[in-house]
Tab-separated table of C-alpha atoms and ligand atoms in Angstrom:
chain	number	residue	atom	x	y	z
A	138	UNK	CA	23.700	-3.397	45.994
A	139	UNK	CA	21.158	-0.760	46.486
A	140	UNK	CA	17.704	-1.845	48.001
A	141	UNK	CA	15.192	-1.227	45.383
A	142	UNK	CA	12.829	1.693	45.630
A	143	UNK	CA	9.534	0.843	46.688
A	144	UNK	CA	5.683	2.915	46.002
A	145	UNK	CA	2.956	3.722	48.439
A	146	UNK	CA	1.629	0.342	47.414
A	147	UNK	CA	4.812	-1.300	48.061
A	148	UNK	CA	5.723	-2.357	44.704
A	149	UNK	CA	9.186	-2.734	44.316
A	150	UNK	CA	10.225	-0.712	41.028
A	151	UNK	CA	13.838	-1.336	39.131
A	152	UNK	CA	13.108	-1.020	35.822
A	153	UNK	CA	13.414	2.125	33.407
A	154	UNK	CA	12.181	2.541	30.157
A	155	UNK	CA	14.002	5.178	28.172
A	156	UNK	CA	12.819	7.082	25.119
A	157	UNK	CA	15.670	8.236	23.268
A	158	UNK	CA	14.198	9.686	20.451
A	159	UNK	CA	10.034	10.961	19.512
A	160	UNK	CA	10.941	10.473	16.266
A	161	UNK	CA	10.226	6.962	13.871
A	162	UNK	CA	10.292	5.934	10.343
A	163	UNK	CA	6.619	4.154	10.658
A	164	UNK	CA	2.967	5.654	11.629
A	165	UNK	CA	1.669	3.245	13.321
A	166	UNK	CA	-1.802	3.521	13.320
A	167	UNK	CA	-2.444	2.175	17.223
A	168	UNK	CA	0.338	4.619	18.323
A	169	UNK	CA	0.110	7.932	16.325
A	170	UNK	CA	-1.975	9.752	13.580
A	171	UNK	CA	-1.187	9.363	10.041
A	172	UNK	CA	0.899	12.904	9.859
A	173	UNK	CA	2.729	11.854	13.093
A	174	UNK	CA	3.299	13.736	16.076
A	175	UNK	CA	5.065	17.236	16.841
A	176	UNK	CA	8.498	16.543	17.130
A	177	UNK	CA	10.114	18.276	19.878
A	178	UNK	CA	12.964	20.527	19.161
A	179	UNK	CA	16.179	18.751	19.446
A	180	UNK	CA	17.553	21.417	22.129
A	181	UNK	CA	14.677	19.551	24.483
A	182	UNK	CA	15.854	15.926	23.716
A	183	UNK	CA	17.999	14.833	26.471
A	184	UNK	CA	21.818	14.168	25.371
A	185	UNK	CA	24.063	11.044	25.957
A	186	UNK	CA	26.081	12.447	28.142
A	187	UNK	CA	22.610	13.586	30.504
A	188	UNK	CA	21.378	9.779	29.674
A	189	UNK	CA	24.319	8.595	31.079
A	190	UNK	CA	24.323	10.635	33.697
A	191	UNK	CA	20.946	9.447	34.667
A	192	UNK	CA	21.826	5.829	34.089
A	193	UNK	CA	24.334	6.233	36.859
A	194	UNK	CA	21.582	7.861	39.250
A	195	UNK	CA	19.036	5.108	38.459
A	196	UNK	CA	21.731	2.337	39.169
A	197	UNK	CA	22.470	3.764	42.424
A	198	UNK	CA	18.817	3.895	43.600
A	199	UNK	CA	18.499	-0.250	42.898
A	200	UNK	CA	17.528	-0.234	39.204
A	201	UNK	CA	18.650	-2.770	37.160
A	202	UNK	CA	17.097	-3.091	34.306
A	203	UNK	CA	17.015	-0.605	31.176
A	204	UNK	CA	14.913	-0.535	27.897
A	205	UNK	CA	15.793	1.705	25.211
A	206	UNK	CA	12.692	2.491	23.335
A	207	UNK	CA	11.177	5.481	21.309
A	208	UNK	CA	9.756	6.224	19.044
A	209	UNK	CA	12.439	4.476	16.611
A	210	UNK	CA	15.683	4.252	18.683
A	211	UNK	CA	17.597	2.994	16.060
A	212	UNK	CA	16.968	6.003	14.164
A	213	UNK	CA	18.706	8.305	16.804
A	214	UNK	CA	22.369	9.173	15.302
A	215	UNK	CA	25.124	7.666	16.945
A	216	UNK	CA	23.088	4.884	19.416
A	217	UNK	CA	25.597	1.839	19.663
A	218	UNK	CA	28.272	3.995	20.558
A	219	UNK	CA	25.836	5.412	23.412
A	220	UNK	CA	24.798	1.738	24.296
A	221	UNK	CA	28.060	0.895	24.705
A	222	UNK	CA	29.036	3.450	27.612
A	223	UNK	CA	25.348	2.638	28.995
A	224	UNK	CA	25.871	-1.029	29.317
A	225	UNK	CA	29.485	-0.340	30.897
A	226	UNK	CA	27.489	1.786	34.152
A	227	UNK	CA	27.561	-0.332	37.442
A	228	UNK	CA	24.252	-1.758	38.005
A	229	UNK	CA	23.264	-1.908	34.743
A	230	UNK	CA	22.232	-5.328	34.664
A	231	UNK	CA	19.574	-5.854	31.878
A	232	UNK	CA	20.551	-3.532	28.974
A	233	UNK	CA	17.272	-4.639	26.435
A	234	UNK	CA	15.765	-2.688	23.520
A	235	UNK	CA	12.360	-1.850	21.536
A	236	UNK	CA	12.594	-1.867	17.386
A	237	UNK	CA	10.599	-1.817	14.784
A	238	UNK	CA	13.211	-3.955	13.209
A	239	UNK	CA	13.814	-1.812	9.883
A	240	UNK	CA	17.316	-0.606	11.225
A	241	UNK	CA	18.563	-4.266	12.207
A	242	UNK	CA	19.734	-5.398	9.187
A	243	UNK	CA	22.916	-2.112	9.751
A	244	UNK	CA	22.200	-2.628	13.189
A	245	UNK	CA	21.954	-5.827	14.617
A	246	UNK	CA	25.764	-7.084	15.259
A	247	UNK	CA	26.639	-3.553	16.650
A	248	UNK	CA	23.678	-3.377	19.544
A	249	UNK	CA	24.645	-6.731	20.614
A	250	UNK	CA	28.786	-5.766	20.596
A	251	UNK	CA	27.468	-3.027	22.613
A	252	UNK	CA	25.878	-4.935	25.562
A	253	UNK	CA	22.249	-5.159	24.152
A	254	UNK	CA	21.300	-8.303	25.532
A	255	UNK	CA	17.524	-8.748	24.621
A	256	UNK	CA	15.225	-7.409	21.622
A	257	UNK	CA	11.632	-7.043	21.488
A	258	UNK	CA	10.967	-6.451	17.825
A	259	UNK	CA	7.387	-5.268	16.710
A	260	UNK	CA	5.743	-7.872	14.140
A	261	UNK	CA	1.831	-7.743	13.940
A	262	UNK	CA	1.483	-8.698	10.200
A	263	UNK	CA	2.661	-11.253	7.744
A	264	UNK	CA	0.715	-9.345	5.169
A	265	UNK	CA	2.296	-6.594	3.087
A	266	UNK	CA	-1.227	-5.094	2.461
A	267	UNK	CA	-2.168	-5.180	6.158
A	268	UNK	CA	1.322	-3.581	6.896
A	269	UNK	CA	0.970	-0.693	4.561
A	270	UNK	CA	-2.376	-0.396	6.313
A	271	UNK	CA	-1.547	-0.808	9.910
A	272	UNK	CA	2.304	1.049	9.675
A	273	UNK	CA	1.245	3.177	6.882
A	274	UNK	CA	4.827	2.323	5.194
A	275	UNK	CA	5.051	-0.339	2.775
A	276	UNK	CA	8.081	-1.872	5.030
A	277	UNK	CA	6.910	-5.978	5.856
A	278	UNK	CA	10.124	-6.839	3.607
A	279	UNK	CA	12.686	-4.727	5.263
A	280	UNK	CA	11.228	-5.743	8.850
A	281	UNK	CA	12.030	-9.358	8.307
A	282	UNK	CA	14.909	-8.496	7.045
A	283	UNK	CA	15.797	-7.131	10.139
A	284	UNK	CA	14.371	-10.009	12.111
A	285	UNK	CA	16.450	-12.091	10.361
A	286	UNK	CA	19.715	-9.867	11.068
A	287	UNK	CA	19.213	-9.976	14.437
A	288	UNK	CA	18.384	-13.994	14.425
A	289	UNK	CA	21.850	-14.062	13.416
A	290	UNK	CA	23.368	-12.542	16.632
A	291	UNK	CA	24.115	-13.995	19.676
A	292	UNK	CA	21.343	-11.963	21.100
A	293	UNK	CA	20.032	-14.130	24.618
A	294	UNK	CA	16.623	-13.731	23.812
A	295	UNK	CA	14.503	-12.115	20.701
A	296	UNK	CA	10.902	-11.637	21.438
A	297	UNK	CA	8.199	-10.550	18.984
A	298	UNK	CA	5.542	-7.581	20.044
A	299	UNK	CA	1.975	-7.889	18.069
A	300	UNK	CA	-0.906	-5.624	18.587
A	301	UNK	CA	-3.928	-7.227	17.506
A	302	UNK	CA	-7.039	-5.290	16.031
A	303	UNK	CA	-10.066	-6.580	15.691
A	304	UNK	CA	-10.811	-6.271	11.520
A	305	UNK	CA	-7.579	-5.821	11.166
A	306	UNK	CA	-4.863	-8.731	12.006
A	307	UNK	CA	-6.878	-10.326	14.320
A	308	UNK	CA	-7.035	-13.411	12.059
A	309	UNK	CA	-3.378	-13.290	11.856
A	310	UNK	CA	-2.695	-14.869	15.284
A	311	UNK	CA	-2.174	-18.376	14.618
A	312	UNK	CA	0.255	-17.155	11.752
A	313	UNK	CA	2.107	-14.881	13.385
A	314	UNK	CA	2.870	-17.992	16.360
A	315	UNK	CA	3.607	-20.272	13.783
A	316	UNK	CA	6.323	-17.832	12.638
A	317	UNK	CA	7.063	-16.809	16.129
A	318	UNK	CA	7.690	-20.637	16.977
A	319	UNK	CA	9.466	-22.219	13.891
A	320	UNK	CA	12.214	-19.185	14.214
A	321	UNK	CA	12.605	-20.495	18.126
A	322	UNK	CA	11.227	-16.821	19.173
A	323	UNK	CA	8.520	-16.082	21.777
A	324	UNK	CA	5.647	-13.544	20.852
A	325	UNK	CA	3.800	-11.731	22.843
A	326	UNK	CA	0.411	-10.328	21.936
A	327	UNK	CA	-0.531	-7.415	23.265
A	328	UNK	CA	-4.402	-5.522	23.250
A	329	UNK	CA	-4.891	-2.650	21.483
A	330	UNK	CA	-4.627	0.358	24.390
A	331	UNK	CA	-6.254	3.752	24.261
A	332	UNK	CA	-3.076	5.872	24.603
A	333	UNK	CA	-2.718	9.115	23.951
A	334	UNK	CA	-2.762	10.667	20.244
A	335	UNK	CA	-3.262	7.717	17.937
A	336	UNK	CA	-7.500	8.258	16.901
A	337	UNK	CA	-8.210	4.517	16.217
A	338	UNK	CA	-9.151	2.948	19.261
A	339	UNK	CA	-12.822	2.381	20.064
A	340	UNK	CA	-13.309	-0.628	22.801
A	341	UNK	CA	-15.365	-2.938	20.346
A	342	UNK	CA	-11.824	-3.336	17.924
A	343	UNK	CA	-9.992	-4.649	21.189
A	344	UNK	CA	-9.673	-8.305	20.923
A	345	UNK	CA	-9.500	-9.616	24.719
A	346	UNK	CA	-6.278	-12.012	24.912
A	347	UNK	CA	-8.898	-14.737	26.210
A	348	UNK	CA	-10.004	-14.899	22.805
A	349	UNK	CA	-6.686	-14.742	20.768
A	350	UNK	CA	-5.957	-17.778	23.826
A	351	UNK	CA	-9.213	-19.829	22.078
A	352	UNK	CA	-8.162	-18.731	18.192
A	353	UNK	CA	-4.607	-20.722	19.067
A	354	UNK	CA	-5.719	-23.435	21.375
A	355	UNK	CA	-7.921	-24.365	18.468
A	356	UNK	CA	-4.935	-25.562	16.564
A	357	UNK	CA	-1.987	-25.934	19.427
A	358	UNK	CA	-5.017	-27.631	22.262
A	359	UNK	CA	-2.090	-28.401	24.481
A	360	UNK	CA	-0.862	-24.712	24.255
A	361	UNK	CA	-1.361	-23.714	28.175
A	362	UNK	CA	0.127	-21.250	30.896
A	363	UNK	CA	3.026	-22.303	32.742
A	364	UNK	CA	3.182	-22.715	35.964
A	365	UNK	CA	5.243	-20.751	38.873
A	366	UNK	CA	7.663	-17.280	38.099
A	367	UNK	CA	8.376	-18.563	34.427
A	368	UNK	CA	4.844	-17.673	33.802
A	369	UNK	CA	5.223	-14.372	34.216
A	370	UNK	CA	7.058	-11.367	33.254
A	371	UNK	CA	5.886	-7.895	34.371
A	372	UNK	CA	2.580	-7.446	32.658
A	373	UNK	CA	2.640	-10.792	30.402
A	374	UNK	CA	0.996	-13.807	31.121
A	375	UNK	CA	3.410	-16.308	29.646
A	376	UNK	CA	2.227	-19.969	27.739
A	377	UNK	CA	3.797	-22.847	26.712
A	378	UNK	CA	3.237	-25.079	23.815
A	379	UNK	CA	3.450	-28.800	24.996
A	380	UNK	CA	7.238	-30.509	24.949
A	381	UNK	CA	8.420	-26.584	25.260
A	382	UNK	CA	8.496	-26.254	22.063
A	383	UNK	CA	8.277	-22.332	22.387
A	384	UNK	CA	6.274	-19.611	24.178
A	385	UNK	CA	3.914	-17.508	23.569
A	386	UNK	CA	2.931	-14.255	25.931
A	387	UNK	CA	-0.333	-12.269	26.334
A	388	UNK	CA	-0.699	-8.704	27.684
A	389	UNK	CA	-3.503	-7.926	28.810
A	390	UNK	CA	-4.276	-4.003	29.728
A	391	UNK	CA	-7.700	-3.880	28.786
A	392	UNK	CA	-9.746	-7.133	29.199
A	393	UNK	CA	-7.461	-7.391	32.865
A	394	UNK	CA	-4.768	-5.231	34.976
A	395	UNK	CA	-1.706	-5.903	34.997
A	396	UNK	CA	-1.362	-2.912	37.569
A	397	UNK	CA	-0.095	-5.127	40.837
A	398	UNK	CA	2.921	-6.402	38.496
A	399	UNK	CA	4.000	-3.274	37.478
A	400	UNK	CA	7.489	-2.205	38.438
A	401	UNK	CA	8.512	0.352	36.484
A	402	UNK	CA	8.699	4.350	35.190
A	403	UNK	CA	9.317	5.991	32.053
A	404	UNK	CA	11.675	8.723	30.998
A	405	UNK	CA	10.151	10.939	27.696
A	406	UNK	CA	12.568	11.696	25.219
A	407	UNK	CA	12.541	15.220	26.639
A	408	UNK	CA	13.627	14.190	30.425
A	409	UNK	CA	10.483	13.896	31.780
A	410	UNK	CA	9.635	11.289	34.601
A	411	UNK	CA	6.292	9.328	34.191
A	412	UNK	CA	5.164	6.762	36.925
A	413	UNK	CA	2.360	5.316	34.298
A	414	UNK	CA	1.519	5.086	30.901
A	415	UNK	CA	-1.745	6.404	31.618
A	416	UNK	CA	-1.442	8.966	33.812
A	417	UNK	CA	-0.145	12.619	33.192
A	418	UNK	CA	1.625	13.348	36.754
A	419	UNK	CA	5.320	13.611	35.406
A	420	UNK	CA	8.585	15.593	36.623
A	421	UNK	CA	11.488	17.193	34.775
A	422	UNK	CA	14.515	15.320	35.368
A	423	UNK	CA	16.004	18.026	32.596
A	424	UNK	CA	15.072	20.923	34.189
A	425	UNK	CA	16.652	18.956	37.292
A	426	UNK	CA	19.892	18.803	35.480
A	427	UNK	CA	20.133	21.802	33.339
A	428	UNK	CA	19.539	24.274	36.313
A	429	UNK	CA	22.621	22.747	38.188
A	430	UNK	CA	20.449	20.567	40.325
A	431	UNK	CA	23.251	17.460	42.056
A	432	UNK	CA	22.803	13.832	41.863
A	433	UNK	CA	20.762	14.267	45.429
A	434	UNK	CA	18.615	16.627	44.107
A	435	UNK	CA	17.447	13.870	40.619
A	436	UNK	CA	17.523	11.108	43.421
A	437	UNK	CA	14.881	12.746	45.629
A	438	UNK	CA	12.847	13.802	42.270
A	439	UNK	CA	12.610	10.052	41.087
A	440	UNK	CA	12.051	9.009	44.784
A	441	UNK	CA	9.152	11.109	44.576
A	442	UNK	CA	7.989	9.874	41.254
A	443	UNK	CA	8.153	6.548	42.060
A	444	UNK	CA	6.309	6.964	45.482
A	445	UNK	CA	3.607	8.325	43.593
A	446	UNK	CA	2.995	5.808	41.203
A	447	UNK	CA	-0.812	5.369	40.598
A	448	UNK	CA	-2.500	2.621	42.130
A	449	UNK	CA	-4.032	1.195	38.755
A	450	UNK	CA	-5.275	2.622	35.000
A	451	UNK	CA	-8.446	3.856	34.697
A	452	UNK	CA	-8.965	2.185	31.399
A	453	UNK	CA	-12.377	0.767	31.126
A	454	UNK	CA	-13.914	3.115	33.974
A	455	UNK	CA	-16.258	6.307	33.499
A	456	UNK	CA	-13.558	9.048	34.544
A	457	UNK	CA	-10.727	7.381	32.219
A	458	UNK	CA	-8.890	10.348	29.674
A	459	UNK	CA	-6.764	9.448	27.345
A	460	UNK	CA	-2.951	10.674	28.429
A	461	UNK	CA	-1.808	13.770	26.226
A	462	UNK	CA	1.535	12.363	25.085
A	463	UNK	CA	1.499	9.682	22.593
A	464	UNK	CA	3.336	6.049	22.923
A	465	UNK	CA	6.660	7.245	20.744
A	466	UNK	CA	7.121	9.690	23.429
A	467	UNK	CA	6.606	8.012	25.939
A	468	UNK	CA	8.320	5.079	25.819
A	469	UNK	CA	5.436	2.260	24.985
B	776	SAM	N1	9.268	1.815	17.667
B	776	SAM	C1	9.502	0.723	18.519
B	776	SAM	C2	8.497	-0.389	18.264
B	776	SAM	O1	7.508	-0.135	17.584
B	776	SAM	O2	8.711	-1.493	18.774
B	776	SAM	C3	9.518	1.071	19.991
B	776	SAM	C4	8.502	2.060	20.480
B	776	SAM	S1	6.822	1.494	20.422
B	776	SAM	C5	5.954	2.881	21.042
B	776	SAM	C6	6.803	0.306	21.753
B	776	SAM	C7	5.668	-0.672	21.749
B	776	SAM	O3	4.464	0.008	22.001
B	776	SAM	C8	5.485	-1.440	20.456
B	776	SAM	O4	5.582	-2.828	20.719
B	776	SAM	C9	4.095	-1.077	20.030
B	776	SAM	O5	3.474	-2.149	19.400
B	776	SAM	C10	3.443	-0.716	21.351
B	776	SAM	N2	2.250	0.112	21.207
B	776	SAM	C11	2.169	1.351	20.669
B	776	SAM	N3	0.895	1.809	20.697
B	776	SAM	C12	0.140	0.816	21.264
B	776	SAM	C13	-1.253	0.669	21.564
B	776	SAM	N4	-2.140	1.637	21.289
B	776	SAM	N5	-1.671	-0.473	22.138
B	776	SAM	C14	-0.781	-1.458	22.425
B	776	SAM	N6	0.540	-1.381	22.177
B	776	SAM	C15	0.997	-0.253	21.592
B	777	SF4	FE1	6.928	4.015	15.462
B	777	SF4	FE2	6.926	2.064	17.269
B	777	SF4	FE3	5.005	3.958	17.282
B	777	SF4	FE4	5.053	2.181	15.327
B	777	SF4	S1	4.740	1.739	17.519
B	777	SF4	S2	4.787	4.408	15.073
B	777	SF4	S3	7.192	1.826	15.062
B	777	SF4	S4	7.126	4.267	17.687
């Protein structure tokens, strides 16, 4: 096996998130604006056969784990097929996926045929009315739905993704675990970031995870972090409810940095190579492929790209900027 890439600040990095589509059937309000986002012509979206080709260039320089994410992937024509050859590339040893969940219910059995091991569907309401405010889509029915679908797969693991918002779904925490936990799922809750696009955030409606920690220690007090490698995955702080009765996970990119954890880049929907989700320095691996450029020549681009992975965000500080590509293009 390969030995995993390393940055300047010696983080190993073997993970890949892929965006295989800008385009999504919700509008988010944390992610985009309420008209959405220029789509980019579909000449510039990379094919299958150039994502598979760049699967089998990732594997070979030690990365092993893949996350299909968007935008919605599901709604990209043709995707199980895809995931199918993806999962099938040597190396590829975590084949996991981002949804929105609308698509599962058509979806579900076929991603996990195809070698989808893992889903981390987004959930931040239990409210229709707080849906239709917070996705702009009046969708809550068919997302459950499609939680549901995919409960019924052998999936290994189905995690649920909530943003919280102060004034928004912020008293929606306890809920949403309560769901998370009698359906045997772990959910993570993530703060709201300033990424790029989406006009919403402002600092004061970013509820730090130590307080959504207080809102569901007041009714779970047992309900604490566990101990050792469990209790942590990348950027999430894992918990445990006592007797392991289920798990709940807390990212925190505002409040804290997860920065020293991080072990991963991003490819845009259009080919391009991001080292952070909040910083602009990015390469063409399209340009890379569609001027003739070998294997070699994409290997010593994402060499580079890794390398120069930023030391931390700048969230928080007086020279931050918002990035100029939103979260559905860059892979959130
Ligand atoms: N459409 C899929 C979904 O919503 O799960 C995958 C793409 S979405 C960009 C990936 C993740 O980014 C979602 O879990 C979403 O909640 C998260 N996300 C988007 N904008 C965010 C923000 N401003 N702050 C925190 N998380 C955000
Ligand atoms: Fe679409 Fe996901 Fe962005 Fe929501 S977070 S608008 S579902 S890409």
């Amino acid at each position: 096996m390969p030995l995993p890439l390393v940055d300047q600040y010696r983080r190993p990095v073997t993970y890949l998130r892929i965006s295989v589509t800008d385009r999504c059937n919700l509008r988010c309000q944390y992610c985009m604006p309420a008209e959405g986002v220029t789509l980019r012509p579909k000449p510039e979206i990379l094919t299958y056969e150039e994502l598979l080709r760049l699967g089998r260039v990732f594997a070979s320089l030690g990365f092993v784990k893949f996350r299909i994410t968007g935008g919605e992937p599901l709604v990209r024509h043709e995707l199980v097929p895809f995931l199918a050859d993806f999962a099938r590339i040597e190396g590829v040893n975590e084949l996991v996926m981002s949804t929105n969940g609308i698509l599962l219910t058509r979806c579900a059995e076929g991603l996990c045929q195809a070698g989808v091991q893992r889903l981390n569907i987004s959930l931040d309401t239990l409210r229709r009315a707080t849906f239709e405010l917070l996705q702009r889509r009046d969708e809550l029915g068919r997302t459950l739905e499609g939680i549901e679908a995919a409960r019924a797969q052998p999936f290994r693991r189905i995690k649920l993704n909530a943003v919280i918002i102060r004034g928004v779904n912020d008293d929606e925490t306890v809920d949403l675990a309560r769901y998370a936990v009698e359906r045997g799922m772990e959910i993570r809750f993530i703060e709201f970031m300033p990424t790029g696009l989406q006009r919403e955030w402002t600092h004061d409606r970013v509820v730090p995870v130590a307080e959504m920690q207080e809102r569901l220690r007041a009714v779970w007090p047992d309900l604490a972090p566990i101990a050792g490698p469990e209790g942590s995955s990348g950027p999430s702080r894992v918990w445990g409810y006592a007797g392991g009765a289920g798990r709940v996970g807390f990212i925190s990119a505002v409040s804290e940095t997860f920065c020293q954890a991080c072990n991963r880049v991003r490819l845009t929907s259009d080919g391009h190579l991001r080292g952070c989700l909040f910083s602009d320095g990015q390469r063409s691996l399209r340009e890379v492929m569609r001027s003739g450029g070998s294997d070699d020549d994409l290997r010593e681009v994402i060499r580079g790209v890794v390398w120069n992975k930023v030391e931390s965000h700048r969230i928080g500080k007086d020279d931050f900027a918002p990035v100029e590509l939103g979260m559905s293009e860059l892979g959130g």
